[in-house]
Amino acid sequence: GEATCDVTEVRAGIDGTQGVITFDGGACEVLYSPDWVNVYPKENTARYFVAQNKTSELREGCIVLACSKSIFSIPVIQGTRASYLVLSEKAVNMDHDGDKARVAVITNGGKVAIKSIPQVEATLKGDYLTLVSEKNEGKKISGRIKVSSGKLVRYINVTIEANPNAITDGSEL
């Protein structure tokens, strides 16, 4: 009869991963695996090890296993460190009344981390970073938002304008 398999895809981060594929059709053998994936069949399981990705390329391949009279092709996708990180804006000016801005974040891999200033909420969704400032009742606020992926770091300089009705000591003029 037809064998079944409990894994339909293997996704790995940059540091690699490991796991076990289980079959209900008896012993299996490895017909193919990429050179960066080691697969060790044992009875009705196959243990896999995906090596660390030291390239700057997303890796895709597949593990092909024969089990009973069935052949399984299991895609393997592995992320990488970003080799570029580009922001559409290096500086953003925001109105004192509370404001919103969008900055495109273009990269080719890895997780993107954001560290904002307290007065600005920064939310990354897809390729866009949305910045929302709260109302500024006082002096001009300046700061920078850090955008990073792996070892790549970029900054967005943010200025929230002063409230023109705020009493200043003259040093802001």
mmCIF file with all atom_site columns, N, CA, C and O in Angstrom, residues 122-153:
data_model
loop_
_atom_site.group_PDB
_atom_site.id
_atom_site.type_symbol
_atom_site.label_atom_id
_atom_site.label_alt_id
_atom_site.label_comp_id
_atom_site.label_asym_id
_atom_site.label_entity_id
_atom_site.label_seq_id
_atom_site.pdbx_PDB_ins_code
_atom_site.Cartn_x
_atom_site.Cartn_y
_atom_site.Cartn_z
_atom_site.occupancy
_atom_site.B_iso_or_equiv
_atom_site.pdbx_formal_charge
_atom_site.auth_seq_id
_atom_site.auth_comp_id
_atom_site.auth_asym_id
_atom_site.auth_atom_id
_atom_site.pdbx_PDB_model_num
ATOM 1   N N  . ALA A 1 122 ? 6.995  52.290 16.582 1.00 0.00 ? 122 ALA A N  1
ATOM 2   C CA . ALA A 1 122 ? 7.490  51.814 15.281 1.00 0.00 ? 122 ALA A CA 1
ATOM 3   C C  . ALA A 1 122 ? 7.007  50.383 15.072 1.00 0.00 ? 122 ALA A C  1
ATOM 4   O O  . ALA A 1 122 ? 7.273  49.512 15.897 1.00 0.00 ? 122 ALA A O  1
ATOM 5   N N  . THR A 1 123 ? 6.275  50.144 13.970 1.00 0.00 ? 123 THR A N  1
ATOM 6   C CA . THR A 1 123 ? 5.732  48.825 13.681 1.00 0.00 ? 123 THR A CA 1
ATOM 7   C C  . THR A 1 123 ? 6.158  48.400 12.285 1.00 0.00 ? 123 THR A C  1
ATOM 8   O O  . THR A 1 123 ? 5.881  49.106 11.316 1.00 0.00 ? 123 THR A O  1
ATOM 9   N N  . LEU A 1 124 ? 6.835  47.253 12.202 1.00 0.00 ? 124 LEU A N  1
ATOM 10  C CA . LEU A 1 124 ? 7.264  46.719 10.905 1.00 0.00 ? 124 LEU A CA 1
ATOM 11  C C  . LEU A 1 124 ? 6.248  45.689 10.449 1.00 0.00 ? 124 LEU A C  1
ATOM 12  O O  . LEU A 1 124 ? 5.935  44.743 11.163 1.00 0.00 ? 124 LEU A O  1
ATOM 13  N N  . LYS A 1 125 ? 5.695  45.920 9.248  1.00 0.00 ? 125 LYS A N  1
ATOM 14  C CA . LYS A 1 125 ? 4.749  44.959 8.660  1.00 0.00 ? 125 LYS A CA 1
ATOM 15  C C  . LYS A 1 125 ? 5.162  44.799 7.208  1.00 0.00 ? 125 LYS A C  1
ATOM 16  O O  . LYS A 1 125 ? 5.163  45.763 6.453  1.00 0.00 ? 125 LYS A O  1
ATOM 17  N N  . GLY A 1 126 ? 5.551  43.588 6.849  1.00 0.00 ? 126 GLY A N  1
ATOM 18  C CA . GLY A 1 126 ? 6.052  43.370 5.483  1.00 0.00 ? 126 GLY A CA 1
ATOM 19  C C  . GLY A 1 126 ? 7.310  44.192 5.277  1.00 0.00 ? 126 GLY A C  1
ATOM 20  O O  . GLY A 1 126 ? 8.227  44.145 6.088  1.00 0.00 ? 126 GLY A O  1
ATOM 21  N N  . ASP A 1 127 ? 7.337  44.972 4.208  1.00 0.00 ? 127 ASP A N  1
ATOM 22  C CA . ASP A 1 127 ? 8.515  45.780 3.880  1.00 0.00 ? 127 ASP A CA 1
ATOM 23  C C  . ASP A 1 127 ? 8.376  47.227 4.341  1.00 0.00 ? 127 ASP A C  1
ATOM 24  O O  . ASP A 1 127 ? 9.133  48.082 3.902  1.00 0.00 ? 127 ASP A O  1
ATOM 25  N N  . TYR A 1 128 ? 7.381  47.517 5.190  1.00 0.00 ? 128 TYR A N  1
ATOM 26  C CA . TYR A 1 128 ? 7.164  48.907 5.608  1.00 0.00 ? 128 TYR A CA 1
ATOM 27  C C  . TYR A 1 128 ? 7.212  49.069 7.115  1.00 0.00 ? 128 TYR A C  1
ATOM 28  O O  . TYR A 1 128 ? 6.606  48.294 7.855  1.00 0.00 ? 128 TYR A O  1
ATOM 29  N N  . LEU A 1 129 ? 7.928  50.095 7.534  1.00 0.00 ? 129 LEU A N  1
ATOM 30  C CA . LEU A 1 129 ? 8.001  50.492 8.928  1.00 0.00 ? 129 LEU A CA 1
ATOM 31  C C  . LEU A 1 129 ? 7.078  51.691 9.087  1.00 0.00 ? 129 LEU A C  1
ATOM 32  O O  . LEU A 1 129 ? 7.253  52.706 8.411  1.00 0.00 ? 129 LEU A O  1
ATOM 33  N N  . THR A 1 130 ? 6.060  51.563 9.953  1.00 0.00 ? 130 THR A N  1
ATOM 34  C CA . THR A 1 130 ? 5.140  52.667 10.206 1.00 0.00 ? 130 THR A CA 1
ATOM 35  C C  . THR A 1 130 ? 5.539  53.325 11.520 1.00 0.00 ? 130 THR A C  1
ATOM 36  O O  . THR A 1 130 ? 5.699  52.640 12.535 1.00 0.00 ? 130 THR A O  1
ATOM 37  N N  . LEU A 1 131 ? 5.728  54.638 11.471 1.00 0.00 ? 131 LEU A N  1
ATOM 38  C CA . LEU A 1 131 ? 6.109  55.416 12.642 1.00 0.00 ? 131 LEU A CA 1
ATOM 39  C C  . LEU A 1 131 ? 4.915  56.280 13.048 1.00 0.00 ? 131 LEU A C  1
ATOM 40  O O  . LEU A 1 131 ? 4.360  56.988 12.213 1.00 0.00 ? 131 LEU A O  1
ATOM 41  N N  . VAL A 1 132 ? 4.537  56.208 14.314 1.00 0.00 ? 132 VAL A N  1
ATOM 42  C CA . VAL A 1 132 ? 3.427  57.010 14.826 1.00 0.00 ? 132 VAL A CA 1
ATOM 43  C C  . VAL A 1 132 ? 3.934  57.758 16.058 1.00 0.00 ? 132 VAL A C  1
ATOM 44  O O  . VAL A 1 132 ? 4.372  57.128 17.022 1.00 0.00 ? 132 VAL A O  1
ATOM 45  N N  . SER A 1 133 ? 3.882  59.099 15.993 1.00 0.00 ? 133 SER A N  1
ATOM 46  C CA . SER A 1 133 ? 4.329  59.893 17.140 1.00 0.00 ? 133 SER A CA 1
ATOM 47  C C  . SER A 1 133 ? 3.129  60.344 17.954 1.00 0.00 ? 133 SER A C  1
ATOM 48  O O  . SER A 1 133 ? 2.051  60.575 17.413 1.00 0.00 ? 133 SER A O  1
ATOM 49  N N  . GLU A 1 134 ? 3.355  60.456 19.244 1.00 0.00 ? 134 GLU A N  1
ATOM 50  C CA . GLU A 1 134 ? 2.296  60.991 20.105 1.00 0.00 ? 134 GLU A CA 1
ATOM 51  C C  . GLU A 1 134 ? 2.352  62.514 20.039 1.00 0.00 ? 134 GLU A C  1
ATOM 52  O O  . GLU A 1 134 ? 3.293  63.094 19.506 1.00 0.00 ? 134 GLU A O  1
ATOM 53  N N  . LYS A 1 135 ? 1.348  63.141 20.590 1.00 0.00 ? 135 LYS A N  1
ATOM 54  C CA . LYS A 1 135 ? 1.274  64.599 20.597 1.00 0.00 ? 135 LYS A CA 1
ATOM 55  C C  . LYS A 1 135 ? 2.435  65.145 21.440 1.00 0.00 ? 135 LYS A C  1
ATOM 56  O O  . LYS A 1 135 ? 2.719  64.628 22.513 1.00 0.00 ? 135 LYS A O  1
ATOM 57  N N  . ASN A 1 136 ? 3.107  66.164 20.930 1.00 0.00 ? 136 ASN A N  1
ATOM 58  C CA . ASN A 1 136 ? 4.221  66.779 21.649 1.00 0.00 ? 136 ASN A CA 1
ATOM 59  C C  . ASN A 1 136 ? 3.775  68.125 22.198 1.00 0.00 ? 136 ASN A C  1
ATOM 60  O O  . ASN A 1 136 ? 3.532  69.056 21.443 1.00 0.00 ? 136 ASN A O  1
ATOM 61  N N  . GLU A 1 137 ? 3.675  68.233 23.509 1.00 0.00 ? 137 GLU A N  1
ATOM 62  C CA . GLU A 1 137 ? 3.221  69.473 24.150 1.00 0.00 ? 137 GLU A CA 1
ATOM 63  C C  . GLU A 1 137 ? 4.377  70.416 24.458 1.00 0.00 ? 137 GLU A C  1
ATOM 64  O O  . GLU A 1 137 ? 4.162  71.544 24.856 1.00 0.00 ? 137 GLU A O  1
ATOM 65  N N  . GLY A 1 138 ? 5.605  69.957 24.295 1.00 0.00 ? 138 GLY A N  1
ATOM 66  C CA . GLY A 1 138 ? 6.747  70.767 24.729 1.00 0.00 ? 138 GLY A CA 1
ATOM 67  C C  . GLY A 1 138 ? 7.730  71.087 23.629 1.00 0.00 ? 138 GLY A C  1
ATOM 68  O O  . GLY A 1 138 ? 7.364  71.350 22.492 1.00 0.00 ? 138 GLY A O  1
ATOM 69  N N  . LYS A 1 139 ? 9.014  71.061 24.008 1.00 0.00 ? 139 LYS A N  1
ATOM 70  C CA . LYS A 1 139 ? 10.114 71.402 23.110 1.00 0.00 ? 139 LYS A CA 1
ATOM 71  C C  . LYS A 1 139 ? 10.271 70.350 22.020 1.00 0.00 ? 139 LYS A C  1
ATOM 72  O O  . LYS A 1 139 ? 9.769  69.233 22.135 1.00 0.00 ? 139 LYS A O  1
ATOM 73  N N  . LYS A 1 140 ? 11.059 70.725 21.011 1.00 0.00 ? 140 LYS A N  1
ATOM 74  C CA . LYS A 1 140 ? 11.368 69.808 19.912 1.00 0.00 ? 140 LYS A CA 1
ATOM 75  C C  . LYS A 1 140 ? 12.041 68.549 20.475 1.00 0.00 ? 140 LYS A C  1
ATOM 76  O O  . LYS A 1 140 ? 12.872 68.633 21.369 1.00 0.00 ? 140 LYS A O  1
ATOM 77  N N  . ILE A 1 141 ? 11.649 67.385 19.941 1.00 0.00 ? 141 ILE A N  1
ATOM 78  C CA . ILE A 1 141 ? 12.232 66.108 20.359 1.00 0.00 ? 141 ILE A CA 1
ATOM 79  C C  . ILE A 1 141 ? 12.995 65.538 19.174 1.00 0.00 ? 141 ILE A C  1
ATOM 80  O O  . ILE A 1 141 ? 12.477 65.488 18.059 1.00 0.00 ? 141 ILE A O  1
ATOM 81  N N  . SER A 1 142 ? 14.241 65.142 19.420 1.00 0.00 ? 142 SER A N  1
ATOM 82  C CA . SER A 1 142 ? 15.044 64.505 18.371 1.00 0.00 ? 142 SER A CA 1
ATOM 83  C C  . SER A 1 142 ? 15.557 63.176 18.896 1.00 0.00 ? 142 SER A C  1
ATOM 84  O O  . SER A 1 142 ? 15.873 63.041 20.071 1.00 0.00 ? 142 SER A O  1
ATOM 85  N N  . GLY A 1 143 ? 15.635 62.214 18.003 1.00 0.00 ? 143 GLY A N  1
ATOM 86  C CA . GLY A 1 143 ? 16.169 60.911 18.385 1.00 0.00 ? 143 GLY A CA 1
ATOM 87  C C  . GLY A 1 143 ? 16.404 60.088 17.148 1.00 0.00 ? 143 GLY A C  1
ATOM 88  O O  . GLY A 1 143 ? 16.199 60.556 16.032 1.00 0.00 ? 143 GLY A O  1
ATOM 89  N N  . ARG A 1 144 ? 16.855 58.862 17.344 1.00 0.00 ? 144 ARG A N  1
ATOM 90  C CA . ARG A 1 144 ? 17.027 58.010 16.177 1.00 0.00 ? 144 ARG A CA 1
ATOM 91  C C  . ARG A 1 144 ? 16.482 56.616 16.449 1.00 0.00 ? 144 ARG A C  1
ATOM 92  O O  . ARG A 1 144 ? 16.550 56.109 17.556 1.00 0.00 ? 144 ARG A O  1
ATOM 93  N N  . ILE A 1 145 ? 15.936 56.072 15.381 1.00 0.00 ? 145 ILE A N  1
ATOM 94  C CA . ILE A 1 145 ? 15.372 54.728 15.422 1.00 0.00 ? 145 ILE A CA 1
ATOM 95  C C  . ILE A 1 145 ? 16.385 53.804 14.761 1.00 0.00 ? 145 ILE A C  1
ATOM 96  O O  . ILE A 1 145 ? 16.878 54.081 13.668 1.00 0.00 ? 145 ILE A O  1
ATOM 97  N N  . LYS A 1 146 ? 16.713 52.724 15.467 1.00 0.00 ? 146 LYS A N  1
ATOM 98  C CA . LYS A 1 146 ? 17.692 51.760 14.968 1.00 0.00 ? 146 LYS A CA 1
ATOM 99  C C  . LYS A 1 146 ? 16.965 50.634 14.234 1.00 0.00 ? 146 LYS A C  1
ATOM 100 O O  . LYS A 1 146 ? 16.027 50.045 14.760 1.00 0.00 ? 146 LYS A O  1
ATOM 101 N N  . VAL A 1 147 ? 17.401 50.355 13.009 1.00 0.00 ? 147 VAL A N  1
ATOM 102 C CA . VAL A 1 147 ? 16.859 49.262 12.198 1.00 0.00 ? 147 VAL A CA 1
ATOM 103 C C  . VAL A 1 147 ? 18.035 48.332 11.914 1.00 0.00 ? 147 VAL A C  1
ATOM 104 O O  . VAL A 1 147 ? 19.055 48.767 11.374 1.00 0.00 ? 147 VAL A O  1
ATOM 105 N N  . SER A 1 148 ? 17.921 47.060 12.294 1.00 0.00 ? 148 SER A N  1
ATOM 106 C CA . SER A 1 148 ? 19.056 46.159 12.096 1.00 0.00 ? 148 SER A CA 1
ATOM 107 C C  . SER A 1 148 ? 18.604 44.792 11.600 1.00 0.00 ? 148 SER A C  1
ATOM 108 O O  . SER A 1 148 ? 17.481 44.367 11.833 1.00 0.00 ? 148 SER A O  1
ATOM 109 N N  . SER A 1 149 ? 19.512 44.145 10.896 1.00 0.00 ? 149 SER A N  1
ATOM 110 C CA . SER A 1 149 ? 19.326 42.766 10.465 1.00 0.00 ? 149 SER A CA 1
ATOM 111 C C  . SER A 1 149 ? 20.700 42.119 10.506 1.00 0.00 ? 149 SER A C  1
ATOM 112 O O  . SER A 1 149 ? 21.595 42.515 9.755  1.00 0.00 ? 149 SER A O  1
ATOM 113 N N  . GLY A 1 150 ? 20.878 41.167 11.409 1.00 0.00 ? 150 GLY A N  1
ATOM 114 C CA . GLY A 1 150 ? 22.202 40.572 11.584 1.00 0.00 ? 150 GLY A CA 1
ATOM 115 C C  . GLY A 1 150 ? 23.188 41.643 12.004 1.00 0.00 ? 150 GLY A C  1
ATOM 116 O O  . GLY A 1 150 ? 22.942 42.385 12.953 1.00 0.00 ? 150 GLY A O  1
ATOM 117 N N  . LYS A 1 151 ? 24.286 41.764 11.271 1.00 0.00 ? 151 LYS A N  1
ATOM 118 C CA . LYS A 1 151 ? 25.304 42.759 11.608 1.00 0.00 ? 151 LYS A CA 1
ATOM 119 C C  . LYS A 1 151 ? 25.085 44.096 10.908 1.00 0.00 ? 151 LYS A C  1
ATOM 120 O O  . LYS A 1 151 ? 25.827 45.048 11.114 1.00 0.00 ? 151 LYS A O  1
ATOM 121 N N  . LEU A 1 152 ? 24.054 44.169 10.069 1.00 0.00 ? 152 LEU A N  1
ATOM 122 C CA . LEU A 1 152 ? 23.775 45.412 9.341  1.00 0.00 ? 152 LEU A CA 1
ATOM 123 C C  . LEU A 1 152 ? 22.888 46.314 10.193 1.00 0.00 ? 152 LEU A C  1
ATOM 124 O O  . LEU A 1 152 ? 21.866 45.880 10.707 1.00 0.00 ? 152 LEU A O  1
ATOM 125 N N  . VAL A 1 153 ? 23.300 47.571 10.338 1.00 0.00 ? 153 VAL A N  1
ATOM 126 C CA . VAL A 1 153 ? 22.549 48.522 11.161 1.00 0.00 ? 153 VAL A CA 1
ATOM 127 C C  . VAL A 1 153 ? 22.356 49.817 10.384 1.00 0.00 ? 153 VAL A C  1
ATOM 128 O O  . VAL A 1 153 ? 23.289 50.321 9.763  1.00 0.00 ? 153 VAL A O  1
#
